[in-house]
PDB file of C-alpha atoms in Angstrom:
ATOM      1  CA  MET A  10       0.006   0.012  -0.003  1.00  0.00           C
ATOM      2  CA  PRO A  11       1.706   3.257  -1.019  1.00  0.00           C
ATOM      3  CA  ASN A  12       2.172   5.825   1.742  1.00  0.00           C
ATOM      4  CA  ARG A  13       1.334   9.513   1.329  1.00  0.00           C
ATOM      5  CA  ALA A  14       4.873  10.346   0.284  1.00  0.00           C
ATOM      6  CA  THR A  15       5.180   7.788  -2.507  1.00  0.00           C
ATOM      7  CA  ALA A  16       1.574   8.222  -3.721  1.00  0.00           C
ATOM      8  CA  HIS A  17       2.292  11.770  -4.869  1.00  0.00           C
ATOM      9  CA  ARG A  18       5.650  11.407  -6.528  1.00  0.00           C
ATOM     10  CA  THR A  19       6.404  14.004  -9.177  1.00  0.00           C
ATOM     11  CA  ALA A  20       7.704  13.200 -12.651  1.00  0.00           C
ATOM     12  CA  ASP A  21      11.170  14.391 -11.502  1.00  0.00           C
ATOM     13  CA  GLU A  22      11.184  11.744  -8.724  1.00  0.00           C
ATOM     14  CA  LEU A  23      10.306   8.875 -11.048  1.00  0.00           C
ATOM     15  CA  SER A  24      13.050   7.042 -12.862  1.00  0.00           C
ATOM     16  CA  ARG A  25      13.595   8.104 -16.459  1.00  0.00           C
ATOM     17  CA  ASP A  26      13.105   4.518 -17.580  1.00  0.00           C
ATOM     18  CA  LEU A  27       9.742   4.224 -15.824  1.00  0.00           C
ATOM     19  CA  VAL A  28       8.531   7.539 -17.282  1.00  0.00           C
ATOM     20  CA  ALA A  29       9.676   6.472 -20.770  1.00  0.00           C
ATOM     21  CA  ARG A  30       7.835   3.142 -20.418  1.00  0.00           C
ATOM     22  CA  GLY A  31       4.731   4.937 -19.225  1.00  0.00           C
ATOM     23  CA  LEU A  32       4.746   7.300 -22.197  1.00  0.00           C
ATOM     24  CA  GLN A  33       5.241   4.399 -24.593  1.00  0.00           C
ATOM     25  CA  ALA A  34       2.308   2.595 -23.034  1.00  0.00           C
ATOM     26  CA  ALA A  35       0.183   5.689 -23.601  1.00  0.00           C
ATOM     27  CA  ARG A  36       1.244   5.867 -27.272  1.00  0.00           C
ATOM     28  CA  ASP A  37       0.630   2.128 -27.713  1.00  0.00           C
ATOM     29  CA  ALA A  38      -2.827   2.519 -26.197  1.00  0.00           C
ATOM     30  CA  ILE A  39      -3.834   5.221 -28.672  1.00  0.00           C
ATOM     31  CA  GLU A  40      -2.467   3.264 -31.605  1.00  0.00           C
ATOM     32  CA  THR A  41      -4.161   0.029 -30.481  1.00  0.00           C
ATOM     33  CA  GLU A  42      -7.512   1.718 -30.072  1.00  0.00           C
ATOM     34  CA  ALA A  43      -7.172   3.572 -33.394  1.00  0.00           C
ATOM     35  CA  ALA A  44      -6.514   0.261 -35.151  1.00  0.00           C
ATOM     36  CA  ALA A  45      -9.434  -1.377 -33.405  1.00  0.00           C
ATOM     37  CA  VAL A  46     -11.805   1.392 -34.530  1.00  0.00           C
ATOM     38  CA  SER A  47     -10.420   1.429 -38.062  1.00  0.00           C
ATOM     39  CA  ALA A  48     -11.024  -2.315 -38.433  1.00  0.00           C
ATOM     40  CA  LEU A  49     -14.756  -1.794 -37.835  1.00  0.00           C
ATOM     41  CA  ALA A  50     -15.222  -0.069 -41.161  1.00  0.00           C
ATOM     42  CA  ASP A  51     -14.837  -3.379 -43.016  1.00  0.00           C
ATOM     43  CA  ARG A  52     -17.569  -4.928 -40.830  1.00  0.00           C
ATOM     44  CA  LEU A  53     -20.353  -2.542 -41.946  1.00  0.00           C
ATOM     45  CA  ASP A  54     -21.783  -5.307 -44.082  1.00  0.00           C
ATOM     46  CA  GLY A  55     -25.237  -6.758 -44.676  1.00  0.00           C
ATOM     47  CA  VAL A  56     -25.818  -7.379 -40.993  1.00  0.00           C
ATOM     48  CA  PHE A  57     -25.200  -3.705 -40.201  1.00  0.00           C
ATOM     49  CA  LEU A  58     -27.622  -2.748 -42.956  1.00  0.00           C
ATOM     50  CA  ASP A  59     -30.243  -5.157 -41.495  1.00  0.00           C
ATOM     51  CA  VAL A  60     -29.719  -3.488 -38.053  1.00  0.00           C
ATOM     52  CA  LEU A  61     -29.935  -0.047 -39.537  1.00  0.00           C
ATOM     53  CA  THR A  62     -33.199  -0.885 -41.321  1.00  0.00           C
ATOM     54  CA  ALA A  63     -34.695  -2.539 -38.217  1.00  0.00           C
ATOM     55  CA  VAL A  64     -33.892   0.453 -35.982  1.00  0.00           C
ATOM     56  CA  ALA A  65     -35.113   2.970 -38.540  1.00  0.00           C
ATOM     57  CA  GLY A  66     -38.400   1.049 -38.812  1.00  0.00           C
ATOM     58  CA  CYS A  67     -38.840   0.520 -35.076  1.00  0.00           C
ATOM     59  CA  GLU A  68     -42.193   1.850 -33.887  1.00  0.00           C
ATOM     60  CA  GLY A  69     -41.067   2.049 -30.253  1.00  0.00           C
ATOM     61  CA  HIS A  70     -37.720   2.706 -28.561  1.00  0.00           C
ATOM     62  CA  LEU A  71     -34.321   1.223 -29.059  1.00  0.00           C
ATOM     63  CA  VAL A  72     -33.567   0.028 -25.535  1.00  0.00           C
ATOM     64  CA  VAL A  73     -29.819  -0.244 -24.883  1.00  0.00           C
ATOM     65  CA  THR A  74     -28.568  -2.541 -22.126  1.00  0.00           C
ATOM     66  CA  GLY A  75     -25.267  -3.624 -20.655  1.00  0.00           C
ATOM     67  CA  LEU A  76     -23.312  -4.143 -17.428  1.00  0.00           C
ATOM     68  CA  GLY A  77     -20.107  -2.651 -16.063  1.00  0.00           C
ATOM     69  CA  LYS A  78     -17.944  -0.769 -18.625  1.00  0.00           C
ATOM     70  CA  SER A  79     -20.212  -2.027 -21.478  1.00  0.00           C
ATOM     71  CA  GLY A  80     -23.148  -0.549 -19.564  1.00  0.00           C
ATOM     72  CA  LEU A  81     -21.416   2.859 -19.332  1.00  0.00           C
ATOM     73  CA  VAL A  82     -20.764   2.761 -23.098  1.00  0.00           C
ATOM     74  CA  GLY A  83     -24.370   1.715 -23.616  1.00  0.00           C
ATOM     75  CA  ARG A  84     -25.597   4.763 -21.721  1.00  0.00           C
ATOM     76  CA  LYS A  85     -23.589   6.990 -24.057  1.00  0.00           C
ATOM     77  CA  ILE A  86     -24.868   5.225 -27.161  1.00  0.00           C
ATOM     78  CA  ALA A  87     -28.447   5.626 -26.035  1.00  0.00           C
ATOM     79  CA  ALA A  88     -27.854   9.306 -25.278  1.00  0.00           C
ATOM     80  CA  THR A  89     -26.342   9.922 -28.687  1.00  0.00           C
ATOM     81  CA  LEU A  90     -29.122   8.130 -30.514  1.00  0.00           C
ATOM     82  CA  ALA A  91     -31.823  10.035 -28.549  1.00  0.00           C
ATOM     83  CA  SER A  92     -30.149  13.373 -29.262  1.00  0.00           C
ATOM     84  CA  THR A  93     -29.991  12.644 -33.027  1.00  0.00           C
ATOM     85  CA  GLY A  94     -33.595  11.641 -33.652  1.00  0.00           C
ATOM     86  CA  THR A  95     -33.777   7.968 -32.653  1.00  0.00           C
ATOM     87  CA  PRO A  96     -35.951   7.302 -29.591  1.00  0.00           C
ATOM     88  CA  ALA A  97     -33.616   5.455 -27.255  1.00  0.00           C
ATOM     89  CA  THR A  98     -33.206   4.693 -23.567  1.00  0.00           C
ATOM     90  CA  PHE A  99     -30.903   2.696 -21.336  1.00  0.00           C
ATOM     91  CA  ILE A 100     -31.803  -0.104 -18.922  1.00  0.00           C
ATOM     92  CA  HIS A 101     -29.132  -1.646 -16.741  1.00  0.00           C
ATOM     93  CA  SER A 102     -29.085  -5.439 -17.302  1.00  0.00           C
ATOM     94  CA  GLY A 103     -29.014  -6.114 -13.576  1.00  0.00           C
ATOM     95  CA  ASP A 104     -32.030  -3.900 -12.977  1.00  0.00           C
ATOM     96  CA  ALA A 105     -33.787  -5.571 -15.901  1.00  0.00           C
ATOM     97  CA  LEU A 106     -33.766  -8.827 -13.971  1.00  0.00           C
ATOM     98  CA  HIS A 107     -35.420  -7.131 -11.033  1.00  0.00           C
ATOM     99  CA  GLY A 108     -38.448  -5.700 -12.768  1.00  0.00           C
ATOM    100  CA  ASP A 109     -37.180  -3.001 -15.154  1.00  0.00           C
ATOM    101  CA  SER A 110     -37.621  -5.465 -18.103  1.00  0.00           C
ATOM    102  CA  GLY A 111     -41.268  -4.550 -17.859  1.00  0.00           C
ATOM    103  CA  ALA A 112     -40.428  -1.232 -19.476  1.00  0.00           C
ATOM    104  CA  VAL A 113     -39.671  -3.030 -22.757  1.00  0.00           C
ATOM    105  CA  THR A 114     -42.713  -3.364 -25.059  1.00  0.00           C
ATOM    106  CA  ALA A 115     -43.445  -5.417 -28.113  1.00  0.00           C
ATOM    107  CA  ARG A 116     -42.859  -2.297 -30.233  1.00  0.00           C
ATOM    108  CA  ASP A 117     -39.245  -1.916 -29.030  1.00  0.00           C
ATOM    109  CA  LEU A 118     -35.874  -3.275 -30.124  1.00  0.00           C
ATOM    110  CA  VAL A 119     -33.046  -4.034 -27.641  1.00  0.00           C
ATOM    111  CA  LEU A 120     -29.342  -3.400 -28.258  1.00  0.00           C
ATOM    112  CA  ALA A 121     -27.365  -5.567 -25.802  1.00  0.00           C
ATOM    113  CA  LEU A 122     -23.619  -4.903 -25.208  1.00  0.00           C
ATOM    114  CA  SER A 123     -21.143  -7.477 -23.920  1.00  0.00           C
ATOM    115  CA  ALA A 124     -17.536  -7.765 -25.123  1.00  0.00           C
ATOM    116  CA  SER A 125     -17.385 -11.455 -24.226  1.00  0.00           C
ATOM    117  CA  GLY A 126     -21.017 -12.158 -25.062  1.00  0.00           C
ATOM    118  CA  GLU A 127     -21.158 -14.191 -21.865  1.00  0.00           C
ATOM    119  CA  THR A 128     -22.102 -11.591 -19.253  1.00  0.00           C
ATOM    120  CA  ALA A 129     -24.646 -13.509 -17.156  1.00  0.00           C
ATOM    121  CA  GLU A 130     -27.107 -10.669 -16.582  1.00  0.00           C
ATOM    122  CA  VAL A 131     -27.018  -9.467 -20.206  1.00  0.00           C
ATOM    123  CA  CYS A 132     -27.583 -13.009 -21.502  1.00  0.00           C
ATOM    124  CA  ALA A 133     -30.407 -13.635 -19.008  1.00  0.00           C
ATOM    125  CA  PHE A 134     -32.137 -10.450 -20.119  1.00  0.00           C
ATOM    126  CA  ALA A 135     -31.705 -11.377 -23.770  1.00  0.00           C
ATOM    127  CA  ARG A 136     -33.213 -14.778 -23.055  1.00  0.00           C
ATOM    128  CA  MET A 137     -36.232 -13.127 -21.397  1.00  0.00           C
ATOM    129  CA  LEU A 138     -36.625 -10.880 -24.426  1.00  0.00           C
ATOM    130  CA  ARG A 139     -36.347 -13.771 -26.881  1.00  0.00           C
ATOM    131  CA  ASP A 140     -39.125 -15.595 -24.942  1.00  0.00           C
ATOM    132  CA  ARG A 141     -41.263 -12.481 -25.392  1.00  0.00           C
ATOM    133  CA  GLU A 142     -40.358 -12.370 -29.161  1.00  0.00           C
ATOM    134  CA  ILE A 143     -38.712  -8.956 -28.803  1.00  0.00           C
ATOM    135  CA  PRO A 144     -35.749  -8.661 -31.246  1.00  0.00           C
ATOM    136  CA  VAL A 145     -32.306  -8.322 -29.709  1.00  0.00           C
ATOM    137  CA  ILE A 146     -29.278  -6.760 -31.437  1.00  0.00           C
ATOM    138  CA  ALA A 147     -26.087  -8.083 -29.895  1.00  0.00           C
ATOM    139  CA  MET A 148     -22.998  -5.906 -29.887  1.00  0.00           C
ATOM    140  CA  THR A 149     -20.151  -8.252 -28.909  1.00  0.00           C
ATOM    141  CA  GLY A 150     -16.635  -9.302 -29.753  1.00  0.00           C
ATOM    142  CA  ASN A 151     -17.572 -12.985 -29.871  1.00  0.00           C
ATOM    143  CA  GLU A 152     -19.925 -14.019 -32.631  1.00  0.00           C
ATOM    144  CA  GLU A 153     -20.049 -17.538 -31.207  1.00  0.00           C
ATOM    145  CA  SER A 154     -21.094 -16.412 -27.750  1.00  0.00           C
ATOM    146  CA  THR A 155     -24.305 -17.116 -25.815  1.00  0.00           C
ATOM    147  CA  LEU A 156     -25.492 -13.545 -26.431  1.00  0.00           C
ATOM    148  CA  ALA A 157     -24.904 -13.813 -30.180  1.00  0.00           C
ATOM    149  CA  ARG A 158     -26.863 -17.064 -30.314  1.00  0.00           C
ATOM    150  CA  LEU A 159     -29.803 -15.467 -28.469  1.00  0.00           C
ATOM    151  CA  ALA A 160     -29.788 -12.367 -30.695  1.00  0.00           C
ATOM    152  CA  THR A 161     -31.651 -11.675 -33.914  1.00  0.00           C
ATOM    153  CA  TYR A 162     -28.690  -9.638 -35.229  1.00  0.00           C
ATOM    154  CA  THR A 163     -25.031  -9.470 -34.172  1.00  0.00           C
ATOM    155  CA  LEU A 164     -22.773  -6.517 -34.619  1.00  0.00           C
ATOM    156  CA  ASP A 165     -19.164  -7.699 -34.451  1.00  0.00           C
ATOM    157  CA  THR A 166     -16.922  -5.476 -32.286  1.00  0.00           C
ATOM    158  CA  MET A 167     -14.058  -7.977 -31.865  1.00  0.00           C
ATOM    159  CA  VAL A 168     -10.655  -6.482 -31.070  1.00  0.00           C
ATOM    160  CA  LEU A 169      -7.301  -8.219 -31.332  1.00  0.00           C
ATOM    161  CA  LYS A 170      -6.198  -7.029 -27.927  1.00  0.00           C
ATOM    162  CA  GLU A 171      -6.996  -4.516 -25.259  1.00  0.00           C
ATOM    163  CA  ALA A 172      -5.004  -1.318 -25.108  1.00  0.00           C
ATOM    164  CA  ASP A 173      -3.664  -1.593 -21.547  1.00  0.00           C
ATOM    165  CA  PRO A 174      -0.229  -3.192 -20.942  1.00  0.00           C
ATOM    166  CA  LEU A 175      -1.862  -6.131 -19.135  1.00  0.00           C
ATOM    167  CA  ASN A 176      -4.325  -6.797 -22.058  1.00  0.00           C
ATOM    168  CA  LEU A 177      -7.062  -7.038 -19.402  1.00  0.00           C
ATOM    169  CA  ALA A 178      -8.854  -3.728 -18.838  1.00  0.00           C
ATOM    170  CA  PRO A 179     -11.771  -2.951 -21.165  1.00  0.00           C
ATOM    171  CA  THR A 180     -10.151  -0.295 -23.315  1.00  0.00           C
ATOM    172  CA  ALA A 181      -9.962  -1.074 -27.033  1.00  0.00           C
ATOM    173  CA  SER A 182     -13.121  -3.213 -26.736  1.00  0.00           C
ATOM    174  CA  THR A 183     -15.165  -0.401 -25.186  1.00  0.00           C
ATOM    175  CA  THR A 184     -13.812   2.114 -27.655  1.00  0.00           C
ATOM    176  CA  ALA A 185     -14.811  -0.197 -30.511  1.00  0.00           C
ATOM    177  CA  SER A 186     -18.351  -0.548 -29.086  1.00  0.00           C
ATOM    178  CA  LEU A 187     -18.650   3.190 -28.711  1.00  0.00           C
ATOM    179  CA  ALA A 188     -17.481   3.752 -32.264  1.00  0.00           C
ATOM    180  CA  MET A 189     -19.977   1.169 -33.599  1.00  0.00           C
ATOM    181  CA  GLY A 190     -22.728   2.900 -31.712  1.00  0.00           C
ATOM    182  CA  ASP A 191     -21.687   6.252 -33.215  1.00  0.00           C
ATOM    183  CA  ALA A 192     -21.634   4.654 -36.675  1.00  0.00           C
ATOM    184  CA  LEU A 193     -25.215   3.471 -36.189  1.00  0.00           C
ATOM    185  CA  ALA A 194     -26.330   6.875 -34.948  1.00  0.00           C
ATOM    186  CA  CYS A 195     -24.659   8.691 -37.833  1.00  0.00           C
ATOM    187  CA  ALA A 196     -26.211   6.401 -40.420  1.00  0.00           C
ATOM    188  CA  LEU A 197     -29.642   6.972 -38.810  1.00  0.00           C
ATOM    189  CA  VAL A 198     -29.156  10.752 -39.035  1.00  0.00           C
ATOM    190  CA  VAL A 199     -28.982  10.324 -42.768  1.00  0.00           C
ATOM    191  CA  LEU A 200     -31.870   7.864 -43.056  1.00  0.00           C
ATOM    192  CA  ARG A 201     -34.106  10.097 -40.938  1.00  0.00           C
ATOM    193  CA  GLU A 202     -32.996  13.237 -42.801  1.00  0.00           C
ATOM    194  CA  PHE A 203     -32.338  14.722 -39.377  1.00  0.00           C
ATOM    195  CA  SER A 204     -31.467  18.395 -39.835  1.00  0.00           C
ATOM    196  CA  HIS A 205     -29.680  21.192 -38.039  1.00  0.00           C
ATOM    197  CA  HIS A 206     -33.100  22.527 -37.126  1.00  0.00           C
ATOM    198  CA  ASP A 207     -34.057  19.159 -35.552  1.00  0.00           C
ATOM    199  CA  PHE A 208     -30.795  19.089 -33.634  1.00  0.00           C
ATOM    200  CA  ALA A 209     -31.361  22.607 -32.351  1.00  0.00           C
ATOM    201  CA  ARG A 210     -34.885  21.638 -31.124  1.00  0.00           C
ATOM    202  CA  PHE A 211     -33.323  18.813 -29.069  1.00  0.00           C
ATOM    203  CA  HIS A 212     -30.529  21.001 -27.683  1.00  0.00           C
ATOM    204  CA  PRO A 213     -32.076  24.306 -26.582  1.00  0.00           C
ATOM    205  CA  SER A 214     -29.661  24.831 -23.676  1.00  0.00           C
ATOM    206  CA  GLY A 215     -25.901  25.084 -23.270  1.00  0.00           C
ATOM    207  CA  ALA A 216     -23.320  26.581 -25.624  1.00  0.00           C
ATOM    208  CA  LEU A 217     -24.212  24.242 -28.501  1.00  0.00           C
ATOM    209  CA  GLY A 218     -27.923  25.017 -28.277  1.00  0.00           C
ATOM    210  CA  LYS A 219     -27.321  28.753 -28.134  1.00  0.00           C
ATOM    211  CA  ARG A 220     -25.086  28.599 -31.175  1.00  0.00           C
ATOM    212  CA  LEU A 221     -27.544  26.491 -33.204  1.00  0.00           C
ATOM    213  CA  LEU A 222     -30.520  28.669 -32.243  1.00  0.00           C
ATOM    214  CA  GLY A 223     -28.487  31.759 -32.974  1.00  0.00           C
ATOM    215  CA  ASP A 224     -27.703  30.454 -36.452  1.00  0.00           C
ATOM    216  CA  GLU A 225     -31.418  30.011 -37.082  1.00  0.00           C
ATOM    217  CA  ALA A 226     -32.393  33.517 -35.891  1.00  0.00           C
TER     218      ALA A 226
END
């Protein structure tokens, strides 16, 4: 356990070798995540088009779900979709198993995130949805996983490795999921012919809202 003195060492107090290794790890992380995102472009195939068509035609909400880091990414994806014209909301997979699944209706679609595709709560929620004949879109790095088998569609977000030096922390995988979510949102902006005026109506407050509304004045 580091004491107060060692916990706040300055860069000057660290060995040059350790600092150099830390900086290289930072560069490697950025390069690894950039490569993971770039690889997604070749996966925007027929399945992505099917997902795009399904979401655009959804009469209800796109309900996004996940757990842990994938859940945090899912919240951001839902927020981005909602702010760009696609009715979307987030339900935590754990909460879904304790009653919140009742918020999902037959008119909805569900986007379920799990890098491994084996997250117990996410898979249990997906199984409940399948039993209710509600389509599930899996976003996972394992197309042979339990979640992928339960899903109607599977968006492949596989990464060759995580960006951290231990190859353990969700880093490149969460970045890939976030990028895939943004890709879906951007495509839907085009399909819905979502305009600057529409965006301004959804963002009346803050610096962005003031700028957009000022442009329309």
